[in-house]
CSV table of C-alpha atoms and ligand atoms in Angstrom, one decimal:
chain,number,residue,atom,x,y,z
J,1,MET,CA,90.6,136.2,-31.8
J,2,THR,CA,90.1,132.8,-30.2
J,3,ASN,CA,86.7,131.8,-29.0
J,4,ILE,CA,86.5,129.7,-25.9
J,5,ALA,CA,83.8,128.3,-23.7
J,6,ILE,CA,84.0,127.9,-19.9
J,7,LEU,CA,82.2,125.0,-18.4
J,8,GLY,CA,81.3,125.7,-14.8
J,9,PHE,CA,81.4,129.3,-13.5
J,10,GLY,CA,82.4,128.6,-9.9
J,11,THR,CA,85.6,129.5,-8.0
J,12,VAL,CA,88.0,128.6,-10.9
J,13,GLY,CA,85.7,129.3,-13.9
J,14,SER,CA,84.9,132.8,-12.7
J,15,GLY,CA,88.7,133.3,-11.9
J,16,VAL,CA,89.4,132.4,-15.5
J,17,TYR,CA,87.1,135.2,-16.6
J,18,GLU,CA,88.8,137.6,-14.2
J,19,ALA,CA,92.3,136.6,-15.3
J,20,ILE,CA,91.5,137.0,-19.0
J,21,SER,CA,89.8,140.4,-18.3
J,22,ARG,CA,92.9,141.6,-16.5
J,23,CYS,CA,95.4,140.3,-19.1
J,24,SER,CA,97.0,142.9,-21.4
J,25,LYS,CA,99.3,140.5,-23.2
J,26,LYS,CA,98.7,138.6,-26.4
J,27,PRO,CA,97.3,136.1,-27.1
J,28,LEU,CA,95.2,136.0,-23.9
J,29,ASN,CA,93.9,139.6,-24.3
J,30,GLU,CA,92.5,138.4,-27.7
J,31,VAL,CA,90.5,135.6,-26.2
J,32,ASN,CA,86.7,135.9,-26.4
J,33,ILE,CA,84.7,134.0,-23.8
J,34,LYS,CA,81.8,133.1,-26.2
J,35,TYR,CA,79.9,130.8,-23.8
J,36,ILE,CA,79.7,130.1,-20.1
J,37,LEU,CA,78.0,126.8,-19.3
J,38,ASP,CA,76.3,126.8,-15.9
J,39,LEU,CA,72.9,125.8,-14.4
J,40,ARG,CA,72.9,129.1,-12.6
J,41,THR,CA,72.3,132.6,-14.1
J,42,PHE,CA,74.5,135.5,-13.4
J,43,PRO,CA,72.2,138.5,-14.2
J,44,ASP,CA,74.6,141.2,-12.9
J,45,HIS,CA,77.7,139.8,-14.6
J,46,PRO,CA,79.2,141.6,-17.7
J,47,LEU,CA,79.0,138.3,-19.6
J,48,ALA,CA,75.4,137.4,-18.4
J,49,ASP,CA,74.3,137.1,-22.1
J,50,ARG,CA,76.9,134.4,-22.7
J,51,VAL,CA,75.6,132.0,-20.0
J,52,THR,CA,73.9,128.9,-21.3
J,53,THR,CA,72.7,125.5,-20.0
J,54,ASP,CA,73.0,124.0,-23.5
J,55,PHE,CA,76.3,122.1,-24.0
J,56,ASP,CA,75.3,121.2,-27.6
J,57,LYS,CA,75.4,124.8,-28.6
J,58,ILE,CA,79.1,124.9,-27.6
J,59,LEU,CA,79.8,121.5,-29.2
J,60,ASN,CA,78.2,122.5,-32.5
J,61,ASP,CA,79.8,125.9,-32.7
J,62,GLU,CA,82.8,125.5,-34.9
J,63,SER,CA,84.2,128.8,-34.0
J,64,VAL,CA,84.9,127.6,-30.4
J,65,SER,CA,88.4,126.0,-30.4
J,66,VAL,CA,89.1,125.8,-26.7
J,67,VAL,CA,86.8,124.4,-24.0
J,68,VAL,CA,87.8,125.2,-20.4
J,69,GLU,CA,86.4,122.6,-18.0
J,70,THR,CA,86.2,123.9,-14.5
J,71,MET,CA,83.1,122.0,-13.4
J,72,GLY,CA,84.5,119.5,-10.9
J,73,GLY,CA,83.3,116.0,-10.4
J,74,ASP,CA,84.1,113.1,-12.7
J,75,GLY,CA,80.7,112.6,-14.4
J,76,VAL,CA,79.3,115.3,-16.7
J,77,ALA,CA,82.7,116.9,-16.7
J,78,TYR,CA,84.3,113.8,-18.2
J,79,LYS,CA,81.5,113.4,-20.8
J,80,PHE,CA,81.6,117.0,-21.9
J,81,SER,CA,85.5,116.9,-22.1
J,82,LEU,CA,85.4,113.7,-24.2
J,83,ALA,CA,82.7,115.1,-26.5
J,84,ALA,CA,84.6,118.3,-27.0
J,85,LEU,CA,87.8,116.5,-27.9
J,86,LYS,CA,86.0,114.3,-30.3
J,87,ALA,CA,84.5,117.4,-31.9
J,88,GLY,CA,88.1,118.6,-32.5
J,89,LYS,CA,88.2,121.2,-29.6
J,90,ASN,CA,91.1,121.5,-27.3
J,91,VAL,CA,90.2,121.0,-23.6
J,92,VAL,CA,92.0,122.7,-20.7
J,93,THR,CA,91.0,121.7,-17.2
J,94,SER,CA,91.6,122.1,-13.5
J,95,ASN,CA,89.7,118.9,-12.7
J,96,LYS,CA,92.1,116.4,-11.1
J,97,ALA,CA,89.4,113.9,-10.5
J,98,VAL,CA,88.8,113.6,-14.3
J,99,VAL,CA,92.5,113.6,-15.1
J,100,ASP,CA,93.1,110.9,-12.5
J,101,LYS,CA,90.3,108.6,-13.7
J,102,PHE,CA,90.1,109.3,-17.4
J,103,GLY,CA,93.4,110.9,-18.3
J,104,ARG,CA,94.6,108.2,-20.7
J,105,GLU,CA,91.3,108.0,-22.6
J,106,LEU,CA,91.1,111.8,-22.9
J,107,GLU,CA,94.7,112.1,-24.0
J,108,GLU,CA,94.2,109.4,-26.6
J,109,ALA,CA,91.0,111.1,-27.8
J,110,ALA,CA,92.9,114.4,-28.1
J,111,LYS,CA,95.7,112.7,-30.1
J,112,GLU,CA,93.2,111.0,-32.4
J,113,ASN,CA,91.5,114.3,-33.1
J,114,GLY,CA,94.5,116.5,-33.5
J,115,VAL,CA,93.9,118.6,-30.4
J,116,VAL,CA,95.3,118.6,-26.9
J,117,TYR,CA,94.0,117.9,-23.4
J,118,LEU,CA,95.9,120.1,-20.8
J,119,TYR,CA,95.7,120.1,-17.1
J,120,GLU,CA,98.3,122.3,-15.5
J,121,ALA,CA,95.8,123.6,-13.0
J,122,SER,CA,94.9,120.2,-11.7
J,123,VAL,CA,98.0,120.1,-9.5
J,124,GLY,CA,99.6,122.8,-7.4
J,125,GLY,CA,97.2,125.6,-8.2
J,126,GLY,CA,99.2,128.4,-9.8
J,127,ILE,CA,102.6,126.5,-9.7
J,128,PRO,CA,103.8,125.5,-13.2
J,129,ILE,CA,104.7,121.9,-12.6
J,130,ILE,CA,103.1,119.7,-15.3
J,131,ALA,CA,104.7,121.6,-18.2
J,132,PRO,CA,108.1,121.6,-16.6
J,133,LEU,CA,107.9,117.9,-15.8
J,134,ASN,CA,106.8,117.1,-19.4
J,135,ASP,CA,109.3,119.4,-21.0
J,136,CYS,CA,112.2,120.6,-18.9
J,137,PHE,CA,112.9,117.2,-17.1
J,138,ALA,CA,112.2,115.2,-20.3
J,139,SER,CA,115.8,114.0,-20.6
J,140,ASP,CA,116.4,113.3,-16.9
J,141,ASP,CA,115.4,110.3,-14.9
J,142,ILE,CA,113.2,111.5,-12.1
J,143,VAL,CA,114.0,109.6,-8.9
J,144,ARG,CA,111.6,111.5,-6.6
J,145,VAL,CA,108.6,113.8,-6.8
J,146,ALA,CA,107.3,115.0,-3.5
J,147,GLY,CA,104.9,117.8,-2.6
J,148,ILE,CA,102.8,119.7,-0.2
J,149,LEU,CA,99.9,119.5,-2.6
J,150,ASN,CA,96.8,120.5,-0.7
J,151,GLY,CA,96.3,124.1,0.2
J,152,THR,CA,93.4,123.5,2.6
J,153,THR,CA,95.3,121.1,4.9
J,154,ASN,CA,98.4,123.3,4.8
J,155,TYR,CA,96.3,126.3,5.8
J,156,ILE,CA,94.7,124.3,8.6
J,157,LEU,CA,98.1,123.0,9.9
J,158,THR,CA,99.6,126.5,9.8
J,159,HIS,CA,96.7,128.0,11.7
J,160,MET,CA,96.5,125.2,14.3
J,161,GLN,CA,100.2,125.9,14.9
J,162,SER,CA,100.3,129.8,14.8
J,163,GLU,CA,96.9,130.7,16.4
J,164,GLY,CA,96.1,127.5,18.3
J,165,LYS,CA,92.9,127.1,16.2
J,166,SER,CA,91.1,123.8,16.2
J,167,LEU,CA,91.0,121.8,13.0
J,168,GLU,CA,87.3,122.6,12.6
J,169,GLU,CA,87.8,126.4,13.0
J,170,ALA,CA,90.7,126.5,10.6
J,171,LEU,CA,88.8,124.4,8.0
J,172,LYS,CA,85.9,126.9,8.2
J,173,SER,CA,88.2,129.7,7.3
J,174,ALA,CA,89.8,127.7,4.4
J,175,GLN,CA,86.3,127.0,3.1
J,176,GLU,CA,85.4,130.7,3.3
J,177,LEU,CA,88.6,131.5,1.3
J,178,GLY,CA,87.5,129.1,-1.5
J,179,TYR,CA,90.4,126.6,-0.9
J,180,ALA,CA,88.5,123.5,0.2
J,181,GLU,CA,86.8,120.9,-2.1
J,182,ALA,CA,83.0,120.9,-2.2
J,183,ASP,CA,83.4,117.9,0.1
J,184,PRO,CA,86.3,118.8,2.4
J,185,HIS,CA,86.8,115.1,3.4
J,186,ALA,CA,88.8,114.8,0.1
J,187,ASP,CA,91.2,117.5,1.5
J,188,LEU,CA,91.4,116.2,5.1
J,189,ALA,CA,91.7,112.6,4.3
J,190,GLY,CA,94.5,113.1,1.8
J,191,LEU,CA,92.5,112.0,-1.3
J,192,ASP,CA,93.1,115.4,-3.0
J,193,SER,CA,96.8,115.1,-2.4
J,194,ALA,CA,96.7,111.5,-3.6
J,195,ARG,CA,95.1,112.4,-6.9
J,196,LYS,CA,97.7,115.1,-7.4
J,197,ILE,CA,100.7,112.9,-6.6
J,198,ALA,CA,99.3,110.2,-8.9
J,199,ILE,CA,99.2,112.7,-11.7
J,200,LEU,CA,102.7,113.9,-11.1
J,201,ALA,CA,104.1,110.4,-10.6
J,202,GLY,CA,102.4,109.4,-13.8
J,203,ILE,CA,104.2,112.1,-15.8
J,204,ALA,CA,107.5,111.6,-13.9
J,205,PHE,CA,107.5,107.8,-14.5
J,206,ASP,CA,105.8,108.0,-17.9
J,207,LYS,CA,102.7,105.9,-17.0
J,208,TYR,CA,99.1,106.4,-16.1
J,209,ILE,CA,98.9,106.0,-12.4
J,210,SER,CA,95.6,106.2,-10.6
J,211,TYR,CA,95.4,107.4,-7.0
J,212,GLU,CA,93.6,104.1,-6.3
J,213,SER,CA,96.9,102.3,-6.7
J,214,ILE,CA,98.5,104.3,-3.9
J,215,PRO,CA,98.8,101.9,-0.9
J,216,HIS,CA,98.8,104.4,1.9
J,217,ILE,CA,96.7,107.6,1.9
J,218,GLU,CA,96.5,109.2,5.3
J,219,GLY,CA,95.2,112.7,6.0
J,220,ILE,CA,95.4,115.1,8.8
J,221,GLU,CA,92.3,114.1,10.8
J,222,ASN,CA,94.4,112.6,13.6
J,223,VAL,CA,96.9,115.3,13.9
J,224,THR,CA,96.4,117.1,17.2
J,225,SER,CA,97.5,120.5,18.5
J,226,GLU,CA,99.6,118.6,21.0
J,227,ASP,CA,101.4,116.8,18.2
J,228,ILE,CA,102.1,120.1,16.5
J,229,ARG,CA,103.5,121.5,19.7
J,230,LEU,CA,105.7,118.5,20.4
J,231,ALA,CA,107.0,118.6,16.8
J,232,GLU,CA,108.0,122.2,17.3
J,233,GLN,CA,110.1,121.2,20.3
J,234,LEU,CA,112.0,119.0,17.9
J,235,GLY,CA,112.4,121.9,15.5
J,236,CYS,CA,109.9,120.4,13.1
J,237,VAL,CA,106.5,121.3,11.6
J,238,ILE,CA,103.8,118.8,10.6
J,239,ARG,CA,102.9,118.9,6.9
J,240,LEU,CA,100.8,116.7,4.7
J,241,VAL,CA,103.4,115.4,2.2
J,242,ALA,CA,102.8,113.2,-0.8
J,243,VAL,CA,105.9,111.3,-1.9
J,244,ALA,CA,106.6,109.3,-5.1
J,245,LYS,CA,110.0,107.6,-5.2
J,246,ARG,CA,111.6,105.5,-7.9
J,247,VAL,CA,112.7,102.2,-6.5
J,248,GLY,CA,114.5,100.2,-9.2
J,249,ASP,CA,112.0,99.7,-11.9
J,250,LYS,CA,109.1,100.2,-9.5
J,251,ALA,CA,107.8,103.1,-7.4
J,252,SER,CA,106.8,103.8,-3.8
J,253,ILE,CA,104.0,106.3,-3.5
J,254,LEU,CA,102.2,107.5,-0.3
J,255,VAL,CA,100.5,110.4,1.3
J,256,ALA,CA,100.9,111.1,5.0
J,257,PRO,CA,101.4,113.8,7.6
J,258,HIS,CA,105.2,114.1,8.0
J,259,LEU,CA,107.5,115.8,10.5
J,260,VAL,CA,109.5,118.3,8.4
J,261,GLY,CA,112.8,119.5,9.8
J,262,ASN,CA,114.1,123.0,9.3
J,263,THR,CA,116.7,121.8,6.8
J,264,SER,CA,114.0,121.1,4.3
J,265,LEU,CA,112.5,124.0,2.2
J,266,PHE,CA,109.1,122.4,3.0
J,267,HIS,CA,109.5,123.6,6.6
J,268,ALA,CA,108.8,127.2,5.4
J,269,ILE,CA,105.6,126.3,3.4
J,270,ARG,CA,102.7,128.1,5.2
J,271,GLU,CA,99.1,129.0,4.6
J,272,ALA,CA,97.5,127.6,1.4
J,273,PHE,CA,100.9,127.6,-0.4
J,274,ASN,CA,102.1,124.4,-2.1
J,275,ALA,CA,105.6,123.2,-2.9
J,276,VAL,CA,106.8,120.5,-5.2
J,277,SER,CA,110.3,119.0,-5.1
J,278,VAL,CA,111.5,117.2,-8.1
J,279,THR,CA,114.7,115.2,-8.0
J,280,GLY,CA,116.4,114.2,-11.2
J,281,SER,CA,119.3,111.9,-11.4
J,282,VAL,CA,121.3,114.5,-13.4
J,283,VAL,CA,119.9,117.9,-12.2
J,284,GLY,CA,119.5,117.0,-8.5
J,285,GLU,CA,116.7,118.6,-6.5
J,286,VAL,CA,114.5,121.4,-7.9
J,287,VAL,CA,111.8,123.0,-5.8
J,288,PHE,CA,108.7,124.8,-7.1
J,289,TYR,CA,106.6,127.0,-4.7
J,290,GLY,CA,103.5,129.0,-5.1
J,291,GLN,CA,99.8,129.4,-4.3
J,292,GLY,CA,98.3,126.0,-4.4
J,293,ALA,CA,94.6,126.8,-4.3
J,294,GLY,CA,92.2,129.7,-4.8
J,295,SER,CA,90.4,131.3,-7.7
J,296,LEU,CA,93.1,133.4,-9.4
J,297,PRO,CA,96.2,131.3,-8.9
J,298,THR,CA,94.4,128.3,-10.3
J,299,ALA,CA,92.9,130.4,-13.1
J,300,ALA,CA,96.5,131.6,-13.9
J,301,ALA,CA,97.5,128.0,-14.6
J,302,VAL,CA,94.4,127.5,-16.8
J,303,CYS,CA,95.2,130.6,-18.7
J,304,GLY,CA,98.8,129.4,-19.2
J,305,ASP,CA,97.4,126.3,-20.9
J,306,ILE,CA,95.0,128.3,-23.0
J,307,GLU,CA,98.0,130.4,-24.1
J,308,ARG,CA,100.0,127.3,-25.0
J,309,VAL,CA,97.1,125.9,-27.1
J,310,ILE,CA,96.7,129.2,-29.0
J,311,ASP,CA,100.5,129.4,-29.6
J,312,GLY,CA,100.6,125.8,-30.7
J,313,LYS,CA,103.4,125.2,-28.2
J,314,VAL,CA,102.1,121.7,-27.2
J,315,SER,CA,101.2,118.5,-28.9
J,316,ALA,CA,99.2,115.6,-27.6
J,317,ARG,CA,101.0,113.0,-25.6
J,318,VAL,CA,100.0,109.5,-24.6
J,319,ARG,CA,101.9,107.6,-21.9
J,320,ASN,CA,102.1,103.9,-21.0
J,321,ASN,CA,99.7,101.9,-18.9
J,322,CYS,CA,100.8,101.2,-15.4
J,323,GLU,CA,101.6,97.5,-15.1
J,324,ASP,CA,100.3,95.6,-12.0
J,325,GLY,CA,102.8,95.8,-9.2
J,326,PHE,CA,104.5,98.9,-10.4
J,327,VAL,CA,103.5,100.8,-7.3
J,328,LEU,CA,105.0,98.9,-4.4
J,329,SER,CA,102.9,97.8,-1.4
J,330,ILE,CA,103.3,99.7,1.8
J,331,ASP,CA,105.4,97.0,3.5
J,332,LYS,CA,108.2,98.0,1.1
J,333,ASP,CA,108.1,101.6,2.4
J,334,ASP,CA,111.5,102.7,3.8
J,335,SER,CA,110.4,106.0,5.4
J,336,ARG,CA,112.2,107.0,8.5
J,337,PHE,CA,109.9,107.4,11.5
J,338,ILE,CA,110.3,109.7,14.5
J,339,THR,CA,108.3,109.1,17.8
J,340,LEU,CA,107.0,112.2,19.6
J,341,SER,CA,107.1,112.3,23.4
J,342,ASN,CA,103.4,111.4,23.5
J,343,GLY,CA,104.2,108.2,21.7
J,344,LYS,CA,102.8,109.1,18.3
J,345,LYS,CA,105.0,108.1,15.3
J,346,TYR,CA,105.3,110.3,12.2
J,347,ARG,CA,107.3,109.8,9.0
J,348,TYR,CA,110.2,112.3,8.6
J,349,PHE,CA,110.5,114.2,5.4
J,350,GLU,CA,113.9,115.3,4.2
H,1,HSE,N1,91.0,121.7,-2.3
H,1,HSE,C1,92.2,121.9,-3.0
H,1,HSE,C2,93.3,122.4,-2.1
H,1,HSE,C3,92.0,122.9,-4.1
H,1,HSE,O1,93.0,122.8,-1.0
H,1,HSE,O2,94.5,122.4,-2.4
H,1,HSE,C4,93.1,123.1,-5.1
H,1,HSE,O3,93.3,121.8,-5.8
């Protein structure tokens, strides 16, 4: 029996409870959710008696070996994660903001304390991508990681195209389905995708890269229904794509709406699905596809990390710092542009 605590019982935290309750396989079916930390109460929930507002109770309980941080934000979530690692507890999270900002410090703290800090759920929802990047591609030089990494914007672009919905109408549905961030500006403006590509590029290029070093982060706010229609006439869809490319000993990283032609697998990515393409110098291109947002898919990634902790399949890793100038400025970007018949220019993804 492994005792865990879930910090934050929102979309992902409650999904973790649901995923654990449904699981019939060891070791997850032997996990006991001993505490749920939340400011709210859940009087009708089967685990209502486990809900607490007192983090110290969790910290001081030596029987809790895994803390699941699904709070969001980079304030309290970071403080609690650090405290848990220092107390010798493994931390598993879906929180890309904390991973982006404090990943190095938290991974160092994990290493010093003989535990791990895992964040598979922070990128790509239910798609396993961080563990494969860390393990399966470990002996290959990665030359490109690219992804449709934001479910909300992909859902919006899909519904603007298929049903002629406005961006606002499609956003409202994405919010109702639990895909969007608390502040959907992070989705629409490309910040969420930027955090995710920074995390992936960091692992791929063995450095800590913050999204703040990405020189071009453009969202979908200026994509119009007309653009989508004109793109269709060229056999393309418009998708928000994040791209990190190796350029010599440096990297080019950007987030922008791209025209995607039907020769790319990304052309078929609809709704809130995500896809990640990893190109290794030996293996060539490998594409991962799955549900990039939502309660249960994200919870599935969290549960995969919990399982890896329990089975002892992972050890703490610490990467290098990102030296100044490693991420190239946008004037070095060699993207190919295509001009639509209304005069608007889009990068082309291939
Ligand atoms: N808002 C995010 C998205 C949630 O839409 O992809 C998953 O990270």
